[in-house]
């Protein structure tokens, strides 16, 4: 994995070169409040500031002490905290800043808390203002997966601080999953003594093919869990930050760890650790109810999340017990069996005074009576559930999955799935089209999900969270009327400083230059660039590192001779984000005609017949449509160059990603040249070394040979044809992915 960019080290507020004087006045509050009216002058916060609060409300005092460290003798000025029953929304507040008094009035103490959060962003020199504010949604959530990678209690306190800072109020705690069980259950101690510890395997894909450790203390073991005491501490800490903790206990799928330890709850014929509980076995329900009986005691939240996503139905279809239950209960198919399972769990959860939440697959086969649905696969589940008058929380994966990439650059650390950039998250509409107006009220809000398959270290975790959490907070808190991407972009300049001041790592991906358009025409390459945030970009075409003395990007770059383009964004004269590097522009293959002996796969055309000679480079993501893919076939193609030239080198790149895709490096490469297109002569042949690395890997090759005249170049790259032993689809079709052929 590439190193993650460190937190910027400059904490002082300098104005970037793109802000002007009127913007200096901007309050830069994130999330944007409903209304801000500013006046002249400011309130200066210091150790002389006195804090006063409703004497009856001890919790206001605790809040103030936590958030406002000054607490001085108070000769100079005063901050007053109070609740005000005339503020309708319990989370709403009014913040009045005068030169010598600040008054925060909250609908309840929750409102006061958010007023304090806002004030915190304005200190120490808060401008005279009246700010009125209340959240758009009551559910403003963030999920953290601690199963794939565990974070100790102490880190969760920090995580909770981050949520509170962004006015989020729900921590969805994904406590169990296939790869590790993380919550102590007294009736089933082996869930944690065994189920919380796995062997570290050579393959860097721990979430595939779980093997439990022999013991927690053996060598090469990964794991951890939370004792009940630790859970109570996390819940209490969260409550002090106005955050409700919703526990998730996955069932009936995603349960490899639990079903390894307690194999008696898988279907007949299924293996221990099959990951799916038998729905036809009465004992399964007893087991899960016993577990939940301990969970409900630990969490004051009215909600218990039972997962319910991605349940493969094959085991149930084969299992005599499941089939017998289906017959007895007259269930049409396995979807109805799943619905039966969820409804039974709901009955139990309701009997304990709680409400059930599940992922949107719980709609399959019929929704349980009062279930709340988390719509993650898209909007459809949420629309359907809301129109059936069920509460819904929106989190479509193509907006708010923070395990997805946030930047389009080969230096981005390995991530899962697609591309949810800062702007994409900002545009999360929460309420989609398709919900009847009278049912919109069932959309309680939204959340972002942080799955941690690829994220083990906390600086990487924060890199994935920030700055996207800022965009999420405006999507969930701010009224649509005050949301404004241009304004948000300017405010982010201050927000990055706040992150640095708090010691929170963040990604600079939104600064990174990307190609907006690239076109090869009339012997020239024309490139336009874009960045998500508006900062100056400088570039070079001679391979040197860009500085602020290099050419500043203004609208487009035209290249008409062999070049390497390097572009970099600068903030306060310092490079930020990753560099954009496009090598081998205008090489001898650029614009050549390519003829294919074996066709590329239609689904991975890379853009068609010119894809390999257009100087556009795919990045290290299997879903990047710029890769040209060959399924089981060898790559076998011939370039017809625009004119006869002398050649001595071919640069190529291939992709491999065995952890989650079927893409492998080729076994060997052969290059032949010809001057007339008929008589070919081999100039290069090599068996390529295999790469064990299963993560996304782009391998660059240079194939050099004695200089020779050529007009035609035939290149063959031999596909391994089948996936190797150990791959989850071993024996299946191997793919070769390539992009760009450069000839010199
Ligand atoms: C999920 O992302 N499988 C809920
Ligand atoms: Zn079964």
XYZ file of C-alpha atoms and ligand atoms in Angstrom:
749
model
C 0.000 0.000 0.000
C 1.187 3.471 -0.784
C 1.857 5.740 2.167
C -1.044 7.805 3.277
C -0.517 11.512 3.068
C 0.169 12.922 6.496
C -1.922 15.589 8.092
C -0.854 18.998 6.886
C 1.384 20.516 9.504
C 0.381 24.124 9.226
C -2.213 25.064 11.749
C -2.165 28.822 11.356
C -4.890 30.468 9.355
C -3.414 31.976 6.247
C -5.748 32.752 3.445
C -5.204 30.726 0.352
C -4.473 32.520 -2.856
C -7.949 31.834 -4.178
C -9.937 33.521 -1.419
C -10.756 37.197 -1.670
C -11.373 39.769 1.024
C -15.165 39.420 1.179
C -14.740 35.722 1.859
C -12.553 36.505 4.863
C -15.784 37.383 6.623
C -17.255 33.982 5.923
C -17.965 32.157 9.169
C -17.041 28.772 7.664
C -19.340 26.788 9.948
C -19.738 23.133 8.932
C -22.459 21.943 8.772
C -24.063 25.141 7.510
C -26.662 26.518 9.953
C -30.153 27.573 8.893
C -29.401 31.266 9.271
C -26.477 33.483 10.203
C -26.781 37.236 10.641
C -23.474 38.886 11.404
C -22.855 42.301 12.943
C -19.783 44.354 13.729
C -17.125 43.410 16.203
C -16.419 40.172 17.970
C -16.342 38.324 21.252
C -12.891 37.433 22.480
C -12.677 34.113 24.294
C -9.937 33.750 26.884
C -9.156 32.421 30.320
C -11.046 35.470 31.583
C -14.299 34.269 30.033
C -16.924 33.163 32.553
C -19.353 30.353 31.780
C -22.840 30.350 33.274
C -25.578 27.794 32.905
C -28.988 26.866 34.276
C -28.158 25.849 37.826
C -30.840 23.150 37.649
C -29.147 21.459 34.744
C -25.974 19.758 35.903
C -25.479 18.215 32.486
C -25.104 21.640 30.918
C -22.239 22.244 33.295
C -20.541 18.993 32.283
C -20.995 19.905 28.644
C -19.531 23.348 29.082
C -16.555 22.028 31.009
C -15.867 19.503 28.276
C -16.117 21.876 25.408
C -14.936 25.208 26.722
C -11.722 24.803 28.620
C -11.300 28.457 29.609
C -13.582 28.692 32.666
C -11.854 31.771 33.988
C -12.758 34.248 36.699
C -14.913 36.026 34.220
C -14.205 39.668 34.640
C -14.235 40.256 30.907
C -17.117 38.471 29.308
C -19.543 35.622 29.729
C -21.018 32.643 27.901
C -24.524 31.648 29.006
C -26.014 28.219 28.385
C -29.707 27.572 28.755
C -32.574 25.545 27.432
C -35.530 27.305 25.889
C -38.850 25.534 25.535
C -39.886 27.886 22.751
C -37.317 26.249 20.431
C -39.316 23.509 18.797
C -36.654 21.083 17.686
C -35.005 19.369 20.672
C -31.709 19.507 18.771
C -32.188 23.092 17.627
C -30.457 26.091 19.122
C -29.977 29.818 18.887
C -26.501 31.245 19.319
C -26.312 34.993 20.006
C -22.855 36.446 19.996
C -22.413 39.980 21.306
C -19.138 41.677 22.150
C -19.341 40.779 25.818
C -21.954 38.027 26.009
C -22.636 34.806 24.192
C -25.961 33.152 24.824
C -26.685 29.614 23.660
C -30.309 28.557 23.939
C -31.164 24.974 23.044
C -34.510 23.278 22.490
C -33.124 20.797 25.013
C -29.612 20.254 26.282
C -28.991 18.463 22.987
C -29.568 21.755 21.236
C -27.201 23.496 23.633
C -24.600 20.849 22.791
C -24.852 21.621 19.076
C -24.741 25.339 19.779
C -21.493 24.718 21.609
C -20.144 22.732 18.664
C -20.885 25.661 16.388
C -19.354 28.126 18.809
C -16.241 25.969 18.999
C -15.665 26.506 15.295
C -15.818 30.297 15.763
C -13.572 30.743 18.793
C -11.376 32.320 19.949
C -12.567 35.434 18.054
C -16.279 34.844 17.479
C -17.898 37.457 15.225
C -20.973 39.271 16.525
C -23.837 37.225 15.095
C -27.184 35.614 15.597
C -27.219 32.024 14.416
C -30.399 29.988 14.305
C -30.111 26.336 13.614
C -31.752 22.914 13.721
C -31.028 19.641 11.932
C -32.784 18.551 8.774
C -32.853 14.899 9.904
C -33.116 13.187 13.248
C -30.931 10.222 12.179
C -27.419 11.373 11.332
C -25.349 8.265 11.488
C -21.995 6.710 10.953
C -21.350 2.988 10.934
C -18.018 1.520 11.905
C -17.107 -2.081 11.157
C -14.914 -3.343 14.005
C -15.117 -6.955 12.857
C -12.843 -6.820 9.828
C -10.467 -4.640 11.795
C -10.782 -4.044 15.493
C -10.298 -0.704 17.219
C -9.804 -0.568 20.971
C -12.187 1.295 23.245
C -9.861 4.280 23.549
C -9.915 4.814 19.832
C -13.704 4.641 19.810
C -13.794 7.583 22.205
C -11.863 9.563 19.616
C -14.172 8.299 16.872
C -17.189 9.454 18.903
C -15.579 12.890 19.282
C -15.284 13.067 15.504
C -18.972 12.250 15.061
C -20.039 14.817 17.650
C -17.853 17.455 16.025
C -19.841 16.913 12.830
C -23.183 16.967 14.683
C -23.798 13.299 13.937
C -25.882 11.551 16.551
C -25.947 7.801 15.813
C -23.034 5.411 16.068
C -23.973 2.163 14.352
C -21.533 -0.333 15.794
C -20.997 -3.320 13.509
C -19.883 -5.703 16.241
C -19.998 -9.068 14.531
C -19.226 -10.328 11.078
C -17.742 -13.322 9.353
C -14.208 -12.529 10.288
C -14.529 -11.856 14.012
C -17.003 -11.640 16.897
C -16.293 -8.620 19.070
C -18.847 -8.466 21.887
C -18.629 -10.461 25.099
C -21.624 -12.751 25.623
C -21.561 -14.534 28.967
C -23.704 -17.488 27.923
C -21.417 -18.223 24.973
C -17.896 -17.309 26.072
C -16.257 -18.954 23.080
C -17.790 -16.384 20.747
C -15.025 -14.101 21.970
C -12.383 -16.417 23.446
C -12.163 -18.122 20.036
C -14.355 -16.210 17.605
C -12.551 -12.911 18.130
C -9.130 -14.171 17.015
C -8.029 -15.233 13.578
C -4.817 -16.395 11.989
C -2.986 -13.748 10.045
C -2.536 -15.192 6.622
C 0.050 -14.392 4.020
C -2.620 -13.239 1.643
C -3.519 -9.677 2.456
C -7.227 -10.377 2.267
C -8.120 -11.461 5.777
C -11.822 -11.226 5.171
C -11.682 -14.107 2.748
C -11.311 -17.653 4.036
C -11.402 -17.191 7.806
C -9.212 -19.459 9.902
C -9.623 -19.059 13.626
C -6.465 -18.932 15.732
C -5.612 -21.830 18.034
C -5.412 -19.363 20.872
C -5.452 -15.588 21.255
C -1.831 -15.638 22.376
C -0.423 -17.813 19.575
C 1.885 -16.170 17.054
C 0.512 -14.332 14.050
C -2.901 -13.825 15.527
C -5.170 -10.869 14.886
C -8.144 -9.972 17.042
C -9.778 -8.353 19.991
C -13.178 -7.832 21.553
C -15.053 -5.581 23.937
C -15.944 -6.684 27.434
C -19.345 -5.700 28.734
C -17.699 -3.099 30.910
C -15.966 -1.564 27.900
C -19.213 -1.503 25.986
C -20.910 0.347 28.841
C -18.058 2.855 28.836
C -18.384 3.449 25.098
C -22.155 3.836 25.375
C -21.801 6.276 28.274
C -19.115 8.286 26.526
C -21.267 8.483 23.406
C -24.267 9.605 25.464
C -22.186 12.435 26.905
C -21.715 13.554 23.299
C -25.426 13.200 22.491
C -24.776 10.069 20.446
C -26.884 6.942 20.538
C -25.068 3.659 19.982
C -26.917 1.074 17.904
C -25.430 -2.415 18.166
C -25.469 -4.721 15.169
C -25.405 -8.478 15.625
C -25.318 -9.988 12.130
C -27.724 -12.791 11.292
C -28.578 -15.049 9.580
C -25.530 -14.512 7.298
C -22.079 -12.982 7.716
C -21.567 -15.279 10.688
C -18.519 -17.401 9.862
C -16.762 -16.768 13.169
C -19.835 -17.618 15.249
C -20.649 -20.728 13.241
C -17.062 -21.973 13.444
C -17.261 -21.830 17.199
C -20.840 -23.115 17.438
C -21.228 -25.366 14.375
C -24.416 -26.886 15.771
C -26.301 -23.883 14.361
C -25.492 -24.380 10.670
C -27.661 -26.367 8.263
C -27.343 -30.143 7.999
C -24.765 -30.835 5.364
C -23.133 -27.404 5.697
C -19.621 -27.049 7.056
C -18.654 -25.571 10.395
C -18.093 -21.890 9.809
C -20.506 -21.887 6.868
C -21.458 -18.394 7.960
C -25.213 -18.907 7.743
C -27.414 -20.005 10.609
C -29.904 -22.780 9.963
C -33.334 -21.174 9.843
C -35.071 -24.525 10.235
C -33.501 -25.402 13.572
C -35.421 -24.289 16.669
C -32.144 -24.249 18.608
C -30.816 -21.472 16.346
C -33.567 -19.139 17.520
C -32.846 -19.969 21.150
C -29.134 -19.323 20.613
C -29.707 -15.962 18.961
C -32.342 -14.886 21.471
C -29.970 -15.748 24.305
C -27.326 -13.574 22.690
C -29.763 -10.719 22.125
C -30.986 -10.992 25.706
C -27.533 -9.843 26.796
C -27.222 -7.250 24.055
C -30.483 -5.482 24.930
C -29.254 -5.081 28.509
C -26.106 -3.279 27.403
C -27.527 -0.725 25.005
C -30.096 1.865 26.003
C -30.895 2.506 22.317
C -34.401 1.590 21.268
C -32.902 -0.140 18.238
C -31.232 -3.498 17.756
C -29.725 -4.096 14.305
C -29.817 -7.712 13.165
C -27.982 -7.335 9.854
C -29.768 -9.495 7.321
C -27.669 -8.570 4.298
C -26.183 -10.801 1.621
C -27.545 -14.120 2.826
C -26.787 -16.899 0.328
C -29.825 -19.174 0.175
C -28.218 -22.397 -1.161
C -27.636 -23.987 2.245
C -31.242 -23.438 3.271
C -32.445 -24.882 -0.031
C -30.490 -28.099 0.591
C -31.181 -28.475 4.315
C -33.884 -30.952 5.431
C -34.705 -28.884 8.523
C -35.086 -25.693 6.528
C -37.201 -27.495 3.945
C -39.413 -29.010 6.635
C -39.980 -25.603 8.199
C -40.788 -24.092 4.827
C -43.384 -26.793 4.275
C -44.875 -26.463 7.735
C -45.123 -22.693 7.528
C -46.150 -22.748 3.843
C -43.275 -20.511 2.824
C -43.006 -20.183 -0.929
C -39.220 -19.963 -1.170
C -36.025 -19.190 0.757
C -36.792 -15.474 0.657
C -39.942 -16.157 2.607
C -37.916 -18.319 4.950
C -35.603 -15.371 5.551
C -38.629 -13.188 6.179
C -39.917 -15.777 8.669
C -36.533 -15.711 10.414
C -36.468 -11.917 10.639
C -40.062 -11.766 11.869
C -39.247 -14.194 14.670
C -36.275 -12.125 15.710
C -38.456 -9.061 15.563
C -41.012 -10.641 17.871
C -38.274 -11.334 20.374
C -36.728 -7.861 20.064
C -40.127 -6.210 20.457
C -40.800 -8.371 23.518
C -37.707 -6.804 25.061
C -39.036 -3.331 24.380
C -36.815 -2.643 21.374
C -37.227 -2.111 17.647
C -35.563 -4.095 14.892
C -33.390 -2.578 12.170
C -32.055 -4.524 9.224
C -30.287 -4.003 5.907
C -32.594 -3.684 2.918
C -32.514 -7.390 2.070
C -34.969 -7.920 4.929
C -37.556 -6.734 2.410
C -37.120 -9.991 0.511
C -40.022 -12.319 1.157
C -41.989 -9.678 3.085
C -40.975 -7.060 5.623
C -41.383 -7.631 9.357
C -44.211 -5.586 10.832
C -42.407 -2.664 12.427
C -38.885 -3.069 11.072
C -36.742 -0.061 10.195
C -34.846 -0.487 6.934
C -31.319 0.644 6.125
C -31.249 1.183 2.380
C -27.701 0.402 1.278
C -27.843 -1.455 -2.053
C -29.377 1.642 -3.594
C -32.503 3.722 -3.135
C -35.037 1.077 -4.115
C -35.299 -0.715 -0.786
C -35.721 2.571 1.020
C -38.360 3.819 -1.406
C -40.305 0.605 -1.109
C -40.118 0.516 2.662
C -41.045 4.196 3.081
C -44.016 3.786 0.771
C -45.052 0.826 2.942
C -44.861 3.293 5.867
C -41.793 1.836 7.479
C -39.045 3.985 8.895
C -36.058 4.166 6.594
C -32.471 5.297 6.886
C -30.752 6.019 3.591
C -27.151 5.016 2.856
C -26.913 4.073 -0.823
C -23.503 2.640 -1.458
C -22.772 4.867 -4.421
C -22.969 7.997 -2.270
C -21.965 7.307 1.302
C -19.862 4.160 1.460
C -16.627 5.516 2.868
C -14.765 2.299 2.068
C -14.976 3.363 -1.585
C -12.305 5.433 -3.294
C -12.449 9.195 -2.846
C -9.843 10.061 -5.418
C -9.018 8.999 -8.923
C -5.293 8.459 -8.758
C -2.977 5.444 -8.686
C -1.492 6.550 -5.374
C -4.803 6.142 -3.548
C -4.550 3.371 -0.967
C -6.363 0.149 -1.773
C -10.090 0.646 -1.350
C -13.265 -1.248 -2.040
C -15.774 -0.561 -4.758
C -16.350 2.606 -6.667
C -15.776 6.288 -6.327
C -17.476 8.392 -3.643
C -15.633 11.666 -3.777
C -16.141 14.629 -1.464
C -18.490 16.213 -3.979
C -20.417 12.986 -4.430
C -20.997 12.691 -0.700
C -21.985 16.361 -0.579
C -24.631 15.685 -3.215
C -26.209 12.842 -1.196
C -29.853 13.923 -1.460
C -31.040 11.596 1.358
C -34.649 11.743 0.138
C -34.876 10.251 -3.357
C -37.571 10.672 -5.960
C -40.211 7.990 -5.820
C -41.411 8.331 -2.244
C -44.980 9.595 -2.066
C -45.096 13.057 -0.472
C -47.082 11.793 2.506
C -44.455 9.103 3.117
C -41.355 11.289 2.997
C -41.627 11.606 6.770
C -40.602 7.950 7.070
C -37.107 8.843 5.889
C -35.539 9.414 9.283
C -32.206 10.416 7.852
C -29.072 8.828 6.561
C -25.651 7.618 7.435
C -22.298 6.703 5.986
C -20.785 3.264 6.365
C -17.156 2.603 7.100
C -16.346 -0.999 6.282
C -12.808 -1.890 7.205
C -11.704 -4.812 5.045
C -8.884 -2.661 3.701
C -8.461 -0.407 6.710
C -6.496 -1.599 9.701
C -4.603 1.488 10.878
C -6.270 4.487 12.453
C -4.529 7.052 10.259
C -5.905 5.191 7.261
C -9.333 5.049 8.869
C -9.307 8.810 9.380
C -8.041 9.248 5.845
C -11.209 7.501 4.649
C -13.460 9.472 7.026
C -12.075 12.948 6.401
C -12.947 15.173 4.752
C -15.958 13.163 3.598
C -17.557 13.358 7.041
C -17.789 17.128 6.593
C -19.813 16.641 3.397
C -21.965 14.035 5.116
C -22.693 16.408 7.968
C -24.069 19.057 5.623
C -26.105 16.455 3.750
C -27.720 15.269 6.980
C -27.863 18.427 9.077
C -28.212 21.423 6.770
C -31.460 22.532 5.191
C -31.438 22.041 1.423
C -31.977 25.814 1.014
C -28.632 26.630 2.625
C -26.580 23.834 1.082
C -24.167 25.308 -1.432
C -21.237 23.378 -2.880
C -19.273 26.502 -3.839
C -19.532 27.887 -0.359
C -18.757 24.496 1.163
C -15.574 24.263 -0.919
C -14.379 27.599 0.461
C -15.262 26.602 4.009
C -13.228 23.429 3.645
C -10.052 25.481 3.667
C -10.736 26.290 7.319
C -12.034 22.773 8.029
C -8.726 21.197 6.995
C -7.020 23.421 9.559
C -9.492 22.292 12.197
C -8.755 18.668 11.406
C -5.058 19.362 11.724
C -5.595 21.213 15.010
C -7.531 18.214 16.334
C -4.809 15.838 15.173
C -7.179 14.030 12.815
C -5.629 12.685 9.663
C -7.406 13.512 6.436
C -7.209 12.750 2.772
C -6.048 15.381 0.319
C -7.653 13.536 -2.584
C -10.054 16.391 -3.265
C -7.066 18.591 -4.131
C -5.546 16.096 -6.565
C -5.658 17.026 -10.253
C -7.620 14.648 -12.436
C -8.074 14.445 -16.166
C -11.363 15.952 -17.187
C -10.954 15.380 -20.909
C -8.183 14.043 -23.063
C -8.213 13.908 -26.800
C -5.655 12.919 -29.411
C -6.302 14.678 -32.704
C -4.226 15.959 -35.598
C -1.022 14.735 -33.978
C -1.659 16.601 -30.726
C -2.903 15.621 -27.311
C -5.235 18.096 -25.651
C -5.842 17.639 -21.937
C -8.141 19.480 -19.574
C -7.780 19.013 -15.830
C -10.091 19.397 -12.869
C -9.852 19.298 -9.104
C -12.718 18.986 -6.646
C -11.497 21.892 -4.545
C -10.488 25.163 -6.159
C -6.759 25.635 -5.744
C -4.101 26.463 -8.330
C -2.551 23.638 -10.324
C 0.966 23.870 -11.788
C 2.481 21.480 -14.279
C 5.568 20.495 -16.212
C 5.974 18.442 -19.373
C 9.672 17.652 -19.080
C 9.462 15.150 -16.250
C 10.541 17.567 -13.524
C 8.542 18.122 -10.346
C 6.086 21.004 -10.645
C 6.524 23.985 -8.319
C 4.689 27.293 -8.059
C 7.235 28.611 -10.579
C 6.122 26.043 -13.171
C 3.386 26.790 -15.695
C 0.061 27.442 -14.024
C -2.782 25.428 -15.468
C -5.280 27.701 -17.244
C -7.969 25.894 -19.139
C -6.095 23.332 -21.231
C -2.768 21.725 -22.010
C -1.745 20.956 -25.584
C 1.109 18.521 -26.127
C 2.669 17.913 -29.532
C 5.910 16.127 -28.802
C 7.074 13.268 -26.559
C 6.417 14.313 -22.960
C 5.623 13.271 -19.454
C 3.013 15.494 -17.878
C 3.263 16.110 -14.144
C 0.604 18.261 -12.490
C 0.257 19.222 -8.854
C -2.133 21.313 -6.794
C -0.736 23.897 -4.369
C -2.303 25.258 -1.209
C -0.505 28.085 0.534
C 2.468 27.525 -1.755
C 2.803 23.882 -0.679
C 1.967 20.829 -2.801
C -1.229 19.060 -1.706
C -2.874 15.868 -2.836
C -1.206 13.363 -5.089
C 0.640 14.235 -8.260
C -1.019 13.489 -11.566
C 1.553 11.843 -13.830
C 0.908 10.887 -17.435
C 3.969 9.279 -18.943
C 4.828 8.543 -22.554
C 2.552 11.153 -24.064
C 2.991 11.361 -27.816
C 5.121 8.227 -28.131
C 5.589 6.358 -31.415
C 2.507 4.188 -30.787
C 0.200 7.113 -30.043
C -2.630 7.104 -32.524
C -1.526 3.840 -34.168
C -4.098 1.502 -35.708
C -4.595 -1.594 -33.545
C -5.768 -4.915 -34.955
C -6.815 -7.678 -32.601
C -6.255 -11.387 -33.317
C -8.273 -12.156 -30.174
C -11.093 -9.847 -29.193
C -11.090 -7.982 -25.917
C -14.065 -8.586 -23.657
C -17.001 -6.336 -24.573
C -17.521 -5.448 -20.904
C -13.877 -4.371 -20.575
C -13.165 -2.709 -23.879
C -11.157 0.054 -22.223
C -12.850 2.383 -24.669
C -12.395 0.338 -27.851
C -9.779 -0.281 -30.515
C -7.797 2.859 -29.741
C -7.811 2.373 -25.967
C -4.220 1.162 -25.740
C -2.718 3.961 -27.811
C -4.656 6.993 -26.584
C -2.279 7.955 -23.737
C -5.045 7.564 -21.175
C -4.087 5.415 -18.238
C -6.277 3.195 -16.096
C -5.720 3.335 -12.356
C -5.426 0.418 -9.973
C -9.059 -0.457 -9.684
C -10.615 -3.472 -11.278
C -13.717 -1.458 -12.074
C -11.808 1.221 -13.984
C -13.327 1.042 -17.420
C -10.062 2.191 -18.985
C -8.590 -1.280 -18.586
C -8.844 -3.497 -21.621
C -9.622 -7.040 -20.511
C -9.056 -10.451 -22.091
C -10.989 -13.295 -20.500
C -9.054 -16.544 -20.770
C -7.795 -15.385 -24.173
C -4.270 -14.210 -24.790
C -3.824 -10.596 -25.673
C -2.657 -10.771 -29.297
C -2.635 -7.584 -31.296
C -0.710 -5.762 -33.964
C -0.009 -2.044 -34.037
C 0.304 -0.316 -37.365
C 2.314 2.809 -36.596
C 1.541 6.033 -38.378
C 4.882 5.935 -40.191
C 7.989 3.734 -40.431
C 10.256 4.421 -37.459
C 13.158 2.892 -35.565
C 12.104 1.194 -32.325
C 14.034 -0.234 -29.374
C 11.620 -0.311 -26.458
C 7.991 -1.089 -25.612
C 6.503 0.061 -22.286
C 3.449 -1.795 -21.080
C 1.455 -2.144 -17.894
C -0.674 -4.963 -16.603
C -2.956 -5.230 -13.612
C -3.341 -7.962 -11.020
C -5.897 -8.106 -8.229
C -6.416 -11.595 -6.921
C -7.983 -10.730 -3.565
C -11.339 -9.791 -4.997
C -11.112 -10.074 -8.786
C -9.947 -12.636 -11.345
C -7.292 -10.440 -12.921
C -3.781 -11.882 -13.237
C -0.515 -10.820 -14.764
C 0.304 -12.524 -18.087
C 2.693 -15.475 -18.020
C 4.874 -14.275 -20.849
C 5.211 -11.651 -23.514
C 6.427 -11.868 -27.103
C 7.102 -8.970 -29.465
C 7.602 -9.206 -33.223
C 8.211 -6.403 -35.700
C 7.649 -5.998 -39.404
C 8.218 -3.323 -42.008
C 5.627 -4.570 -44.485
C 2.947 -6.115 -42.253
C 3.570 -9.620 -43.599
C 7.063 -10.699 -42.617
C 7.459 -10.546 -38.839
C 10.671 -11.041 -36.859
C 10.751 -11.761 -33.131
C 12.681 -9.117 -31.186
C 11.665 -9.927 -27.656
C 10.325 -12.864 -25.650
C 10.185 -13.246 -21.908
C 8.519 -15.349 -19.263
C 7.217 -12.914 -16.654
C 7.708 -13.585 -12.964
C 4.467 -14.221 -11.065
C 3.534 -11.770 -8.339
C 2.142 -13.185 -5.128
C 0.675 -9.873 -4.048
C -3.098 -10.220 -4.097
C -3.886 -6.514 -3.642
C -4.508 -4.261 -6.591
C -1.183 -3.988 -8.341
C -0.180 -2.237 -11.534
C 3.036 -3.683 -12.868
C 5.007 -1.576 -15.314
C 7.245 -3.359 -17.782
C 9.860 -2.126 -20.190
C 10.692 -4.567 -22.973
C 13.957 -3.384 -24.586
C 15.695 -4.783 -27.657
C 18.223 -3.780 -30.253
C 17.039 -0.808 -32.294
C 15.306 -1.903 -35.455
C 13.162 -0.375 -38.207
C 9.450 -1.145 -37.887
C 6.046 -0.116 -39.088
C 4.125 -3.018 -37.550
C 4.510 -4.399 -34.018
C 2.772 -7.589 -32.929
C 2.498 -8.073 -29.177
C 1.299 -11.221 -27.493
C 0.731 -11.541 -23.749
C -0.096 -15.064 -22.656
C -3.096 -15.405 -20.338
C -2.627 -17.966 -17.488
C -6.159 -19.064 -18.494
C -7.221 -20.388 -15.096
C -7.186 -18.950 -11.596
C -4.641 -20.567 -9.273
C -5.246 -22.894 -6.340
C -6.120 -20.877 -3.246
C -8.160 -18.324 -5.185
C -11.791 -18.387 -4.170
C -12.717 -19.123 -7.797
C -9.761 -21.476 -8.397
C -9.949 -23.060 -11.851
C -12.226 -20.311 -13.153
C -11.310 -18.033 -16.029
C -8.301 -15.782 -15.549
C -8.335 -12.300 -17.038
C -5.498 -10.202 -18.363
C -5.968 -6.434 -17.976
C -3.749 -4.011 -19.807
C -3.715 -0.361 -20.651
C -1.413 1.731 -22.783
C 1.332 0.545 -25.023
C 4.147 3.017 -25.481
C 6.755 2.512 -28.199
C 10.121 4.254 -28.227
C -23.552 -4.130 3.404
O -22.836 -3.246 2.935
N -23.348 -5.392 3.102
C -24.648 -3.814 4.294
Zn -31.081 -25.391 7.744
